[in-house]
Amino acid sequence: MGENTGTGRHRVVVIGGGYAGTMAANRLTRRDAEVTLVNPRPEFVERIRLHQLVGGTHDAVHRLRDVLAERVALVVDEATRIDTARGAVDLASGRTLEYDYLVYAVGSAGAEPTVPGAAEFAHPLSTLEDARRARAAVEAAPLGAPVAVVGGGPTGIEAAAELAERGRPVTLVTGGVLGPSLHPAARRALAARLRALGVLVLDGAGARAAEVGPAVVRLDDGRAVRSDVTLWTAGFGVPDLAARSGLSTDGAGRLLTDETLTSVDDPRIVAAGDAAAPSGAPYRMSCQAALPLGSHAADVLLARMAGTTPPTVAVGFVGQCLSTGRSSGLVQTASTDDRARAPFVRGRAAAAIKEAVCWSTYAGLVVEGRHPGLVQWAFVKDGRRRRLLEAPRRCDAARSRTA
Ligand SMILES: Cc1cc2nc3c(=O)[nH]c(=O)nc-3n(C[C@H](O)[C@H](O)[C@H](O)COP(=O)(O)OP(=O)(O)OC[C@H]3O[C@@H](n4cnc5c(N)ncnc54)[C@H](O)[C@@H]3O)c2cc1C
């Protein structure tokens, strides 16, 4: 594999300074490599607190430099193209970074809403900039102004609860099911908590947003929900950098890799986090997966540099933590292959667990920056990946060659 002939050290470029990219960059400094991380802003965004930013209880940012190992060079810029032929990343500023290895960790954002009026009148909250705009819109509205949150998944639930706890009248438009990934018992407890907070939960057939106007969300079944501020949390999308660069992606645009997180097109490129699709069967959007995927991507490259066999990926899940305001939460246990189980924790204890998870997630990155390699993961050989590997055609089916 190529090496920087000037210094004899491998040059690694990491695109994206979120959970996965930061973890990977820090871990890569275990070896004497030149590690450069590119991120569009000098802040590390705690995306898992963006609903708190909207509710005004956290700013969700830290200095990115504080999370990075000293030996990681930070370039505040945006990658516009990966040129695999040249082994170079073009940046928005016009600069180019050459690499021997590349970590693709651009994360995710909401999908472009296709519902009429949503792009004009609803505020997404999946990026820092989105969440800040949503916060400004909420602050500009009087306390009694109705707020609609579209999306019954974790982000919608957490945002609705956060705002309701601050005294806002909130309607949650679930699109069908409240917390579809939850066990029915946990879902019932969640519904009770939201009721107690005064959130009007709209679920069932017809409870899907069909149109958004300046002060209304119209549903499939014709109902009109008054809304002075509409938050949009439905859908999942990833940046199209891989596709634009001619790399193979899955249908959503995640970089298609093998089970070592290595691009199916180029052995110098590994992917991690929300933007990775190992074998066309990505892990759930989560920092729970993004962090171990980040360290795994680094371990794969460290193995390549050392000339040893790179390990295959197997991330085990433990559950899902939801905050339902500052004083309460819901912790849903799951099997290692991410299927909800009946046991769950709620109330203050769950809020404390959620807060501890958020805190330790950030602290884990700082620790890895100071002592690369210290953070260890219980990589579980979970059944999901075994089943996946037994379905050999799936990877090919998911592939969408965009070159
Ligand atoms: C409100 C909310 C609450 C959440 N709560 C939880 C939770 O409780 N538990 C959980 O496990 N998950 C949660 N998630 C999901 C979790 O935040 C994501 O799965 C996680 O951030 C993914 O990490 P990542 O490193 O892949 O991507 P990100 O954290 O999205 O980081 C990607 C980085 O890459 C940068 N980037 C993008 N394009 C480029 C480019 N072209 N050039 C350079 N840089 C680029 C981005 O700006 C960003 O800084 C939540 C998400 C939201 C929105």
Short mmCIF file of N, CA and C and ligand atoms in Angstrom, two decimals, residues 15-21 38-41 43 45 47-51 77-80 105-108 125-126 155 158 239 241 244 272-275 284-290 321 354 358, ligand 1:
data_model
loop_
_atom_site.label_atom_id
_atom_site.label_comp_id
_atom_site.label_asym_id
_atom_site.label_seq_id
_atom_site.Cartn_x
_atom_site.Cartn_y
_atom_site.Cartn_z
N ILE A 15 -12.54 11.92 6.93
CA ILE A 15 -13.56 12.92 6.55
C ILE A 15 -14.72 12.81 7.53
N GLY A 16 -14.91 13.87 8.32
CA GLY A 16 -16.01 13.91 9.28
C GLY A 16 -15.52 13.83 10.71
N GLY A 17 -15.85 14.86 11.49
CA GLY A 17 -15.43 14.91 12.89
C GLY A 17 -16.59 14.70 13.84
N GLY A 18 -17.41 13.69 13.56
CA GLY A 18 -18.47 13.29 14.49
C GLY A 18 -17.95 12.17 15.39
N TYR A 19 -18.89 11.36 15.89
CA TYR A 19 -18.51 10.28 16.82
C TYR A 19 -17.55 9.29 16.15
N ALA A 20 -17.90 8.84 14.94
CA ALA A 20 -17.09 7.81 14.29
C ALA A 20 -15.74 8.35 13.84
N GLY A 21 -15.75 9.52 13.19
CA GLY A 21 -14.50 10.07 12.64
C GLY A 21 -13.51 10.44 13.73
N VAL A 38 -10.84 16.19 8.60
CA VAL A 38 -11.52 17.32 7.95
C VAL A 38 -12.95 17.38 8.45
N ASN A 39 -13.34 18.56 8.91
CA ASN A 39 -14.71 18.76 9.39
C ASN A 39 -15.13 20.19 9.05
N PRO A 40 -16.39 20.41 8.71
CA PRO A 40 -16.78 21.75 8.25
C PRO A 40 -16.79 22.82 9.34
N ARG A 41 -16.69 22.42 10.58
CA ARG A 41 -16.71 23.43 11.66
C ARG A 41 -15.71 23.03 12.73
N GLU A 43 -16.15 22.81 15.79
CA GLU A 43 -16.83 22.25 16.96
C GLU A 43 -17.08 20.76 16.78
N VAL A 45 -19.93 18.26 17.53
CA VAL A 45 -21.36 18.38 17.80
C VAL A 45 -21.85 17.12 18.52
N ARG A 47 -24.49 15.33 18.68
CA ARG A 47 -25.81 15.23 18.00
C ARG A 47 -26.87 14.63 18.91
N ILE A 48 -26.44 13.80 19.83
CA ILE A 48 -27.43 13.15 20.69
C ILE A 48 -28.07 14.14 21.68
N ARG A 49 -27.59 15.38 21.64
CA ARG A 49 -28.22 16.41 22.49
C ARG A 49 -28.89 17.50 21.65
N LEU A 50 -29.06 17.28 20.36
CA LEU A 50 -29.62 18.37 19.54
C LEU A 50 -31.06 18.71 19.93
N HIS A 51 -31.80 17.72 20.42
CA HIS A 51 -33.17 18.04 20.89
C HIS A 51 -33.10 18.94 22.11
N ASP A 77 -12.86 22.46 6.98
CA ASP A 77 -13.17 22.58 5.56
C ASP A 77 -14.18 21.49 5.22
N GLU A 78 -14.62 21.48 3.99
CA GLU A 78 -15.58 20.45 3.60
C GLU A 78 -15.03 19.67 2.41
N ALA A 79 -15.08 18.36 2.50
CA ALA A 79 -14.62 17.54 1.36
C ALA A 79 -15.67 17.62 0.27
N THR A 80 -15.24 17.92 -0.95
CA THR A 80 -16.20 18.03 -2.06
C THR A 80 -16.09 16.85 -3.02
N ALA A 105 -16.39 9.11 7.15
CA ALA A 105 -17.25 9.15 8.35
C ALA A 105 -18.09 10.43 8.34
N VAL A 106 -18.81 10.64 7.24
CA VAL A 106 -19.55 11.90 7.06
C VAL A 106 -20.91 11.91 7.76
N GLY A 107 -21.28 10.81 8.41
CA GLY A 107 -22.50 10.81 9.23
C GLY A 107 -23.78 10.87 8.42
N SER A 108 -24.79 11.43 9.05
CA SER A 108 -26.11 11.45 8.41
C SER A 108 -26.80 12.79 8.68
N LEU A 125 -34.02 19.01 12.43
CA LEU A 125 -33.10 19.25 13.54
C LEU A 125 -32.00 18.19 13.63
N SER A 126 -31.59 17.72 12.46
CA SER A 126 -30.58 16.66 12.52
C SER A 126 -29.14 17.15 12.42
N THR A 155 -35.89 10.81 17.79
CA THR A 155 -35.64 12.26 17.74
C THR A 155 -36.93 13.04 17.94
N GLU A 158 -38.06 12.69 21.64
CA GLU A 158 -37.24 13.47 22.58
C GLU A 158 -37.48 14.97 22.42
N PRO A 239 -24.91 12.36 3.46
CA PRO A 239 -24.30 13.20 2.42
C PRO A 239 -23.97 12.35 1.18
N LEU A 241 -21.44 12.52 -0.81
CA LEU A 241 -20.03 12.62 -1.21
C LEU A 241 -19.51 11.34 -1.88
N ARG A 244 -21.12 11.02 -5.30
CA ARG A 244 -20.55 12.02 -6.21
C ARG A 244 -19.14 11.68 -6.64
N ALA A 272 -17.15 4.38 8.41
CA ALA A 272 -17.61 4.16 9.79
C ALA A 272 -18.78 5.08 10.08
N GLY A 273 -19.60 4.66 11.04
CA GLY A 273 -20.71 5.50 11.49
C GLY A 273 -21.93 5.37 10.59
N ASP A 274 -22.78 6.40 10.66
CA ASP A 274 -24.06 6.36 9.94
C ASP A 274 -23.88 6.24 8.43
N ALA A 275 -22.71 6.64 7.90
CA ALA A 275 -22.51 6.66 6.45
C ALA A 275 -21.92 5.37 5.92
N ARG A 284 -28.14 0.39 12.75
CA ARG A 284 -29.08 1.48 13.02
C ARG A 284 -28.31 2.78 13.24
N MET A 285 -28.88 3.88 12.71
CA MET A 285 -28.31 5.21 12.96
C MET A 285 -28.18 5.41 14.46
N SER A 286 -26.96 5.47 14.96
CA SER A 286 -26.78 5.63 16.41
C SER A 286 -25.32 5.89 16.71
N CYS A 287 -25.08 6.64 17.77
CA CYS A 287 -23.68 6.76 18.19
C CYS A 287 -23.27 5.47 18.91
N GLN A 288 -24.25 4.70 19.35
CA GLN A 288 -23.96 3.40 19.94
C GLN A 288 -23.20 2.52 18.94
N ALA A 289 -23.56 2.64 17.65
CA ALA A 289 -22.82 1.89 16.62
C ALA A 289 -21.66 2.71 16.07
N ALA A 290 -21.85 4.04 15.96
CA ALA A 290 -20.83 4.88 15.30
C ALA A 290 -19.49 4.82 16.03
N CYS A 321 -31.66 4.48 24.68
CA CYS A 321 -31.98 5.41 25.78
C CYS A 321 -32.70 6.62 25.21
N LYS A 354 -29.60 7.85 30.93
CA LYS A 354 -29.44 8.55 29.65
C LYS A 354 -28.37 9.64 29.78
N CYS A 358 -24.84 9.92 27.71
CA CYS A 358 -24.42 11.10 26.93
C CYS A 358 -23.05 11.59 27.42
C1 LIG B 1 -31.62 14.66 18.20
C2 LIG B 1 -30.84 13.38 18.06
C3 LIG B 1 -30.73 12.53 19.14
C4 LIG B 1 -30.00 11.35 19.03
N1 LIG B 1 -29.92 10.52 20.12
C5 LIG B 1 -29.19 9.38 20.05
C6 LIG B 1 -29.06 8.52 21.17
O1 LIG B 1 -29.60 8.77 22.24
N2 LIG B 1 -28.29 7.40 21.04
C7 LIG B 1 -27.67 7.08 19.87
O2 LIG B 1 -26.98 6.05 19.82
N3 LIG B 1 -27.80 7.87 18.78
C8 LIG B 1 -28.54 9.01 18.83
N4 LIG B 1 -28.66 9.82 17.73
C9 LIG B 1 -28.00 9.42 16.48
C10 LIG B 1 -26.52 9.81 16.49
O3 LIG B 1 -26.39 11.17 16.80
C11 LIG B 1 -25.87 9.54 15.15
O4 LIG B 1 -26.13 8.21 14.79
C12 LIG B 1 -24.38 9.79 15.25
O5 LIG B 1 -24.16 11.18 15.34
C13 LIG B 1 -23.62 9.21 14.05
O6 LIG B 1 -22.27 9.50 14.21
P1 LIG B 1 -21.34 9.74 12.93
O7 LIG B 1 -19.97 10.00 13.43
O8 LIG B 1 -21.55 8.67 11.95
O9 LIG B 1 -21.93 11.06 12.25
P2 LIG B 1 -22.12 12.54 12.78
O10 LIG B 1 -22.14 12.61 14.24
O11 LIG B 1 -23.28 13.05 11.99
O12 LIG B 1 -20.80 13.28 12.29
C14 LIG B 1 -20.48 13.41 10.92
C15 LIG B 1 -19.57 14.62 10.76
O13 LIG B 1 -19.12 14.66 9.39
C16 LIG B 1 -19.23 15.99 8.94
N5 LIG B 1 -19.30 16.00 7.47
C17 LIG B 1 -20.36 15.70 6.69
N6 LIG B 1 -20.03 15.86 5.38
C18 LIG B 1 -18.74 16.25 5.35
C19 LIG B 1 -17.85 16.60 4.31
N7 LIG B 1 -18.21 16.56 3.02
N8 LIG B 1 -16.58 17.00 4.63
C20 LIG B 1 -16.18 17.03 5.93
N9 LIG B 1 -16.99 16.71 6.96
C21 LIG B 1 -18.26 16.34 6.68
C22 LIG B 1 -20.50 16.49 9.60
O14 LIG B 1 -20.60 17.89 9.56
C23 LIG B 1 -20.29 15.94 11.01
O15 LIG B 1 -19.49 16.79 11.79
C24 LIG B 1 -29.38 11.01 17.81
C25 LIG B 1 -29.48 11.88 16.71
C26 LIG B 1 -30.21 13.05 16.82
C27 LIG B 1 -30.31 13.97 15.62
#
